[in-house]
């Protein structure tokens, strides 16, 4: 069954990018023991992706290294005319997140949906009760400010499904968001 997963890395104080939008604090963990194989296994289970414009612009700035998600269908939420990155199967959209989610489930062909981020976009999916899991890599740094992990409120306890420890103090926490609560009314996401 297709699950919608927010697979993301954050500082221990809950930021996914620093105050300048930088990811140097995270990228220093590339190649750390266990990380690459774990990411590869995760990506193998993904059938469709979604991201917000700010996240896409980060990739755009790095795109000399080519589109990193092969031919996986990708929805980029934006109100602007952003250039496409060569090699990507990219659909720019302003459609309702619920309608896009239905398209993503179909496109994923039984595999999972990866909500790449950022937090402002994922909060909109969470508000609709459309996020099933959060796979959170906790990076042992304190940033103090930056882009928030998930500016939304999800009532109740998340269900901790697993803990994976990598080198240099990096830990992944895998949480399931239990179904059954009145999520659409109970969650409150920041508007973008
Ligand atoms: N650490 C990690 O694992 C990780 C993961 C992902 C991202 N990041 C970083 O996080 C930062 C961005 O996070 P963020 O939460 O600030 O931004 P974001 O969610 O990537 O992008 C927000 C922007 O997306 C567009 N948007 C959002 N919802 C929309 C909707 N429903 N319809 C149309 N457009 C919509 C709007 O841009 P416009 O209206 O201007 O088009 C909005 O300002 C970046 O620096 C990125 O590199 C880190």
mmCIF file of C-alpha atoms and ligand atoms in Angstrom:
data_model
loop_
_atom_site.group_PDB
_atom_site.id
_atom_site.type_symbol
_atom_site.label_atom_id
_atom_site.label_comp_id
_atom_site.label_asym_id
_atom_site.label_seq_id
_atom_site.Cartn_x
_atom_site.Cartn_y
_atom_site.Cartn_z
ATOM 1 C CA UNK A 1 0.000 0.000 0.000
ATOM 2 C CA UNK A 2 1.268 3.457 -0.869
ATOM 3 C CA UNK A 3 2.392 5.458 2.158
ATOM 4 C CA UNK A 4 3.078 9.182 2.164
ATOM 5 C CA UNK A 5 6.394 9.782 3.892
ATOM 6 C CA UNK A 6 8.116 12.937 5.042
ATOM 7 C CA UNK A 7 11.767 11.838 4.834
ATOM 8 C CA UNK A 8 13.844 14.711 6.127
ATOM 9 C CA UNK A 9 16.841 15.726 8.191
ATOM 10 C CA UNK A 10 16.722 18.361 10.929
ATOM 11 C CA UNK A 11 18.991 19.896 13.525
ATOM 12 C CA UNK A 12 18.194 18.859 17.091
ATOM 13 C CA UNK A 13 16.377 22.178 17.533
ATOM 14 C CA UNK A 14 14.068 21.434 14.611
ATOM 15 C CA UNK A 15 15.393 23.288 11.560
ATOM 16 C CA UNK A 16 15.769 21.775 8.085
ATOM 17 C CA UNK A 17 17.834 24.645 6.651
ATOM 18 C CA UNK A 18 19.854 27.322 8.376
ATOM 19 C CA UNK A 19 18.820 30.976 8.450
ATOM 20 C CA UNK A 20 20.436 31.543 5.016
ATOM 21 C CA UNK A 21 18.737 28.475 3.499
ATOM 22 C CA UNK A 22 22.055 26.613 3.703
ATOM 23 C CA UNK A 23 22.520 22.877 4.200
ATOM 24 C CA UNK A 24 26.264 22.721 4.904
ATOM 25 C CA UNK A 25 25.547 21.479 8.437
ATOM 26 C CA UNK A 26 23.758 18.476 6.842
ATOM 27 C CA UNK A 27 25.906 17.843 3.789
ATOM 28 C CA UNK A 28 28.950 17.232 6.005
ATOM 29 C CA UNK A 29 27.230 13.880 6.810
ATOM 30 C CA UNK A 30 27.299 12.677 3.192
ATOM 31 C CA UNK A 31 29.249 9.465 3.041
ATOM 32 C CA UNK A 32 29.017 8.839 6.782
ATOM 33 C CA UNK A 33 28.795 5.141 7.647
ATOM 34 C CA UNK A 34 25.422 3.656 6.745
ATOM 35 C CA UNK A 35 23.850 6.806 5.336
ATOM 36 C CA UNK A 36 24.242 6.228 1.595
ATOM 37 C CA UNK A 37 22.986 2.620 1.648
ATOM 38 C CA UNK A 38 20.030 3.625 3.825
ATOM 39 C CA UNK A 39 19.096 6.464 1.469
ATOM 40 C CA UNK A 40 19.412 4.189 -1.554
ATOM 41 C CA UNK A 41 17.084 1.622 0.030
ATOM 42 C CA UNK A 42 14.574 4.356 0.905
ATOM 43 C CA UNK A 43 14.656 5.826 -2.611
ATOM 44 C CA UNK A 44 14.094 2.361 -4.079
ATOM 45 C CA UNK A 45 10.683 2.331 -2.411
ATOM 46 C CA UNK A 46 9.636 5.745 -3.731
ATOM 47 C CA UNK A 47 7.285 6.123 -6.718
ATOM 48 C CA UNK A 48 6.542 9.865 -6.681
ATOM 49 C CA UNK A 49 7.866 13.057 -5.064
ATOM 50 C CA UNK A 50 6.577 16.473 -4.038
ATOM 51 C CA UNK A 51 8.457 19.575 -2.973
ATOM 52 C CA UNK A 52 7.933 23.284 -2.431
ATOM 53 C CA UNK A 53 9.458 26.043 -4.533
ATOM 54 C CA UNK A 54 12.193 26.927 -2.039
ATOM 55 C CA UNK A 55 13.383 23.330 -1.909
ATOM 56 C CA UNK A 56 13.319 23.135 -5.709
ATOM 57 C CA UNK A 57 15.309 26.361 -5.976
ATOM 58 C CA UNK A 58 17.994 24.810 -3.806
ATOM 59 C CA UNK A 59 18.213 21.913 -6.291
ATOM 60 C CA UNK A 60 18.187 24.399 -9.154
ATOM 61 C CA UNK A 61 21.241 26.113 -7.721
ATOM 62 C CA UNK A 62 22.962 22.711 -7.470
ATOM 63 C CA UNK A 63 21.697 21.402 -10.803
ATOM 64 C CA UNK A 64 25.067 21.377 -12.475
ATOM 65 C CA UNK A 65 25.304 17.996 -10.757
ATOM 66 C CA UNK A 66 22.108 16.884 -12.596
ATOM 67 C CA UNK A 67 18.630 16.009 -11.385
ATOM 68 C CA UNK A 68 19.044 13.648 -8.409
ATOM 69 C CA UNK A 69 15.771 11.675 -8.601
ATOM 70 C CA UNK A 70 16.113 9.884 -11.970
ATOM 71 C CA UNK A 71 12.764 9.589 -13.742
ATOM 72 C CA UNK A 72 10.560 9.650 -10.629
ATOM 73 C CA UNK A 73 7.497 11.835 -11.268
ATOM 74 C CA UNK A 74 7.912 15.014 -9.230
ATOM 75 C CA UNK A 75 5.409 17.745 -8.376
ATOM 76 C CA UNK A 76 6.851 21.165 -7.552
ATOM 77 C CA UNK A 77 4.433 23.554 -5.862
ATOM 78 C CA UNK A 78 5.003 27.109 -7.003
ATOM 79 C CA UNK A 79 3.187 30.255 -8.094
ATOM 80 C CA UNK A 80 6.126 31.236 -10.267
ATOM 81 C CA UNK A 81 7.558 30.269 -13.645
ATOM 82 C CA UNK A 82 10.606 28.331 -12.537
ATOM 83 C CA UNK A 83 12.967 26.720 -15.049
ATOM 84 C CA UNK A 84 12.903 22.944 -15.337
ATOM 85 C CA UNK A 85 16.019 20.978 -14.455
ATOM 86 C CA UNK A 86 17.172 18.780 -17.341
ATOM 87 C CA UNK A 87 16.560 15.090 -16.866
ATOM 88 C CA UNK A 88 13.721 15.440 -14.357
ATOM 89 C CA UNK A 89 10.076 14.402 -14.807
ATOM 90 C CA UNK A 90 8.828 17.632 -13.221
ATOM 91 C CA UNK A 91 5.297 19.028 -13.036
ATOM 92 C CA UNK A 92 4.927 22.573 -11.667
ATOM 93 C CA UNK A 93 1.606 23.035 -9.922
ATOM 94 C CA UNK A 94 -0.628 25.390 -7.977
ATOM 95 C CA UNK A 95 -3.322 22.747 -7.628
ATOM 96 C CA UNK A 96 -4.871 21.802 -4.330
ATOM 97 C CA UNK A 97 -2.569 19.451 -2.361
ATOM 98 C CA UNK A 98 -5.389 16.911 -1.986
ATOM 99 C CA UNK A 99 -5.914 16.692 -5.751
ATOM 100 C CA UNK A 100 -2.184 16.459 -6.381
ATOM 101 C CA UNK A 101 -1.932 13.735 -3.750
ATOM 102 C CA UNK A 102 -4.510 11.659 -5.646
ATOM 103 C CA UNK A 103 -2.452 12.068 -8.835
ATOM 104 C CA UNK A 104 0.689 11.104 -6.958
ATOM 105 C CA UNK A 105 -0.845 7.926 -5.563
ATOM 106 C CA UNK A 106 -1.767 6.878 -9.102
ATOM 107 C CA UNK A 107 1.666 7.778 -10.472
ATOM 108 C CA UNK A 108 3.477 5.966 -7.648
ATOM 109 C CA UNK A 109 2.127 2.603 -8.869
ATOM 110 C CA UNK A 110 2.021 1.025 -5.409
ATOM 111 C CA UNK A 111 5.313 2.542 -4.253
ATOM 112 C CA UNK A 112 5.557 5.306 -1.672
ATOM 113 C CA UNK A 113 5.243 9.081 -1.926
ATOM 114 C CA UNK A 114 8.163 11.118 -0.687
ATOM 115 C CA UNK A 115 7.342 14.587 0.562
ATOM 116 C CA UNK A 116 10.806 16.088 0.188
ATOM 117 C CA UNK A 117 9.885 19.315 1.952
ATOM 118 C CA UNK A 118 10.116 21.946 3.005
ATOM 119 C CA UNK A 119 8.128 22.088 6.151
ATOM 120 C CA UNK A 120 5.757 24.744 4.799
ATOM 121 C CA UNK A 121 4.569 22.452 2.017
ATOM 122 C CA UNK A 122 4.441 19.285 4.137
ATOM 123 C CA UNK A 123 2.360 21.156 6.727
ATOM 124 C CA UNK A 124 -0.361 21.533 4.080
ATOM 125 C CA UNK A 125 -0.429 17.763 3.499
ATOM 126 C CA UNK A 126 -0.444 17.177 7.263
ATOM 127 C CA UNK A 127 -3.381 19.550 7.649
ATOM 128 C CA UNK A 128 -5.360 17.256 5.307
ATOM 129 C CA UNK A 129 -4.325 14.123 7.188
ATOM 130 C CA UNK A 130 -2.298 12.966 4.177
ATOM 131 C CA UNK A 131 1.025 12.172 5.866
ATOM 132 C CA UNK A 132 1.472 8.588 7.103
ATOM 133 C CA UNK A 133 5.074 8.582 8.290
ATOM 134 C CA UNK A 134 7.859 10.919 9.317
ATOM 135 C CA UNK A 135 11.367 9.565 8.797
ATOM 136 C CA UNK A 136 13.399 12.093 10.694
ATOM 137 C CA UNK A 137 17.182 12.126 10.662
ATOM 138 C CA UNK A 138 18.284 14.079 13.710
ATOM 139 C CA UNK A 139 21.572 15.810 12.964
ATOM 140 C CA UNK A 140 23.705 16.561 16.033
ATOM 141 C CA UNK A 141 23.915 20.312 15.487
ATOM 142 C CA UNK A 142 22.067 23.278 16.986
ATOM 143 C CA UNK A 143 21.238 25.986 14.435
ATOM 144 C CA UNK A 144 19.207 28.387 16.545
ATOM 145 C CA UNK A 145 17.102 29.580 13.618
ATOM 146 C CA UNK A 146 16.155 28.615 10.078
ATOM 147 C CA UNK A 147 13.405 26.835 8.126
ATOM 148 C CA UNK A 148 11.119 24.870 10.460
ATOM 149 C CA UNK A 149 10.739 21.087 10.269
ATOM 150 C CA UNK A 150 6.940 21.032 10.279
ATOM 151 C CA UNK A 151 4.973 24.173 11.159
ATOM 152 C CA UNK A 152 1.795 22.251 11.882
ATOM 153 C CA UNK A 153 0.094 20.722 14.878
ATOM 154 C CA UNK A 154 -0.665 17.000 14.831
ATOM 155 C CA UNK A 155 -2.732 15.883 17.827
ATOM 156 C CA UNK A 156 -1.934 12.775 19.819
ATOM 157 C CA UNK A 157 1.233 10.737 20.004
ATOM 158 C CA UNK A 158 3.200 9.663 16.996
ATOM 159 C CA UNK A 159 4.046 5.976 17.002
ATOM 160 C CA UNK A 160 7.803 5.333 17.070
ATOM 161 C CA UNK A 161 8.444 2.441 14.647
ATOM 162 C CA UNK A 162 12.213 2.351 14.546
ATOM 163 C CA UNK A 163 15.537 3.938 15.400
ATOM 164 C CA UNK A 164 18.562 3.674 13.126
ATOM 165 C CA UNK A 165 21.934 4.865 14.286
ATOM 166 C CA UNK A 166 24.562 5.998 11.790
ATOM 167 C CA UNK A 167 28.130 7.224 12.249
ATOM 168 C CA UNK A 168 29.063 10.559 13.887
ATOM 169 C CA UNK A 169 25.954 10.683 16.092
ATOM 170 C CA UNK A 170 23.371 10.823 13.316
ATOM 171 C CA UNK A 171 20.107 9.048 14.209
ATOM 172 C CA UNK A 172 16.980 8.354 12.186
ATOM 173 C CA UNK A 173 13.647 8.181 14.024
ATOM 174 C CA UNK A 174 10.806 6.579 12.118
ATOM 175 C CA UNK A 175 7.370 7.692 13.266
ATOM 176 C CA UNK A 176 3.979 6.565 12.075
ATOM 177 C CA UNK A 177 1.104 9.010 12.343
ATOM 178 C CA UNK A 178 -1.784 6.890 13.593
ATOM 179 C CA UNK A 179 -4.953 7.057 11.499
ATOM 180 C CA UNK A 180 -8.371 7.518 13.030
ATOM 181 C CA UNK A 181 -8.182 10.931 14.645
ATOM 182 C CA UNK A 182 -10.100 13.720 13.010
ATOM 183 C CA UNK A 183 -6.906 14.928 11.363
ATOM 184 C CA UNK A 184 -8.233 17.489 8.898
ATOM 185 C CA UNK A 185 -9.853 19.481 11.712
ATOM 186 C CA UNK A 186 -7.314 18.682 14.362
ATOM 187 C CA UNK A 187 -4.191 19.724 12.482
ATOM 188 C CA UNK A 188 -3.305 23.321 11.979
ATOM 189 C CA UNK A 189 -0.714 24.107 9.331
ATOM 190 C CA UNK A 190 0.913 27.423 8.655
ATOM 191 C CA UNK A 191 -0.496 29.029 5.533
ATOM 192 C CA UNK A 192 1.955 29.793 2.787
HETATM 193 N N1 LIG B 1 17.019 19.139 5.676
HETATM 194 C C1 LIG B 1 16.250 18.574 4.757
HETATM 195 O O1 LIG B 1 16.122 17.337 4.710
HETATM 196 C C2 LIG B 1 15.498 19.454 3.806
HETATM 197 C C3 LIG B 1 14.483 18.895 3.049
HETATM 198 C C4 LIG B 1 13.773 19.742 2.186
HETATM 199 C C5 LIG B 1 14.069 21.094 2.111
HETATM 200 N N2 LIG B 1 15.084 21.580 2.860
HETATM 201 C C6 LIG B 1 15.391 23.032 2.825
HETATM 202 O O2 LIG B 1 14.303 23.740 3.404
HETATM 203 C C7 LIG B 1 14.219 25.035 2.817
HETATM 204 C C8 LIG B 1 12.822 25.310 2.249
HETATM 205 O O3 LIG B 1 11.820 25.021 3.147
HETATM 206 P P1 LIG B 1 10.478 25.901 3.231
HETATM 207 O O4 LIG B 1 9.513 25.135 4.063
HETATM 208 O O5 LIG B 1 10.873 27.265 3.642
HETATM 209 O O6 LIG B 1 9.985 26.025 1.716
HETATM 210 P P2 LIG B 1 9.288 25.040 0.659
HETATM 211 O O7 LIG B 1 8.138 24.308 1.271
HETATM 212 O O8 LIG B 1 10.318 24.255 -0.040
HETATM 213 O O9 LIG B 1 8.743 26.135 -0.386
HETATM 214 C C9 LIG B 1 7.752 27.063 -0.002
HETATM 215 C C10 LIG B 1 7.278 27.753 -1.258
HETATM 216 O O10 LIG B 1 6.640 26.802 -2.120
HETATM 217 C C11 LIG B 1 5.543 27.432 -2.796
HETATM 218 N N3 LIG B 1 4.320 26.790 -2.337
HETATM 219 C C12 LIG B 1 4.077 26.202 -1.133
HETATM 220 N N4 LIG B 1 2.841 25.701 -1.084
HETATM 221 C C13 LIG B 1 2.274 25.960 -2.284
HETATM 222 C C14 LIG B 1 1.004 25.685 -2.842
HETATM 223 N N5 LIG B 1 0.043 25.025 -2.161
HETATM 224 N N6 LIG B 1 0.764 26.072 -4.114
HETATM 225 C C15 LIG B 1 1.723 26.711 -4.851
HETATM 226 N N7 LIG B 1 2.951 27.020 -4.351
HETATM 227 C C16 LIG B 1 3.219 26.648 -3.085
HETATM 228 C C17 LIG B 1 5.586 28.897 -2.398
HETATM 229 O O11 LIG B 1 6.514 29.536 -3.283
HETATM 230 P P3 LIG B 1 6.108 30.584 -4.454
HETATM 231 O O12 LIG B 1 4.704 31.041 -4.179
HETATM 232 O O13 LIG B 1 7.107 31.666 -4.333
HETATM 233 O O14 LIG B 1 6.243 29.872 -5.737
HETATM 234 C C18 LIG B 1 6.241 28.831 -1.018
HETATM 235 O O15 LIG B 1 6.846 30.033 -0.630
HETATM 236 C C19 LIG B 1 15.218 25.070 1.669
HETATM 237 O O16 LIG B 1 16.377 25.752 2.112
HETATM 238 C C20 LIG B 1 15.536 23.601 1.430
HETATM 239 O O17 LIG B 1 16.810 23.388 0.887
HETATM 240 C C21 LIG B 1 15.796 20.802 3.713
#
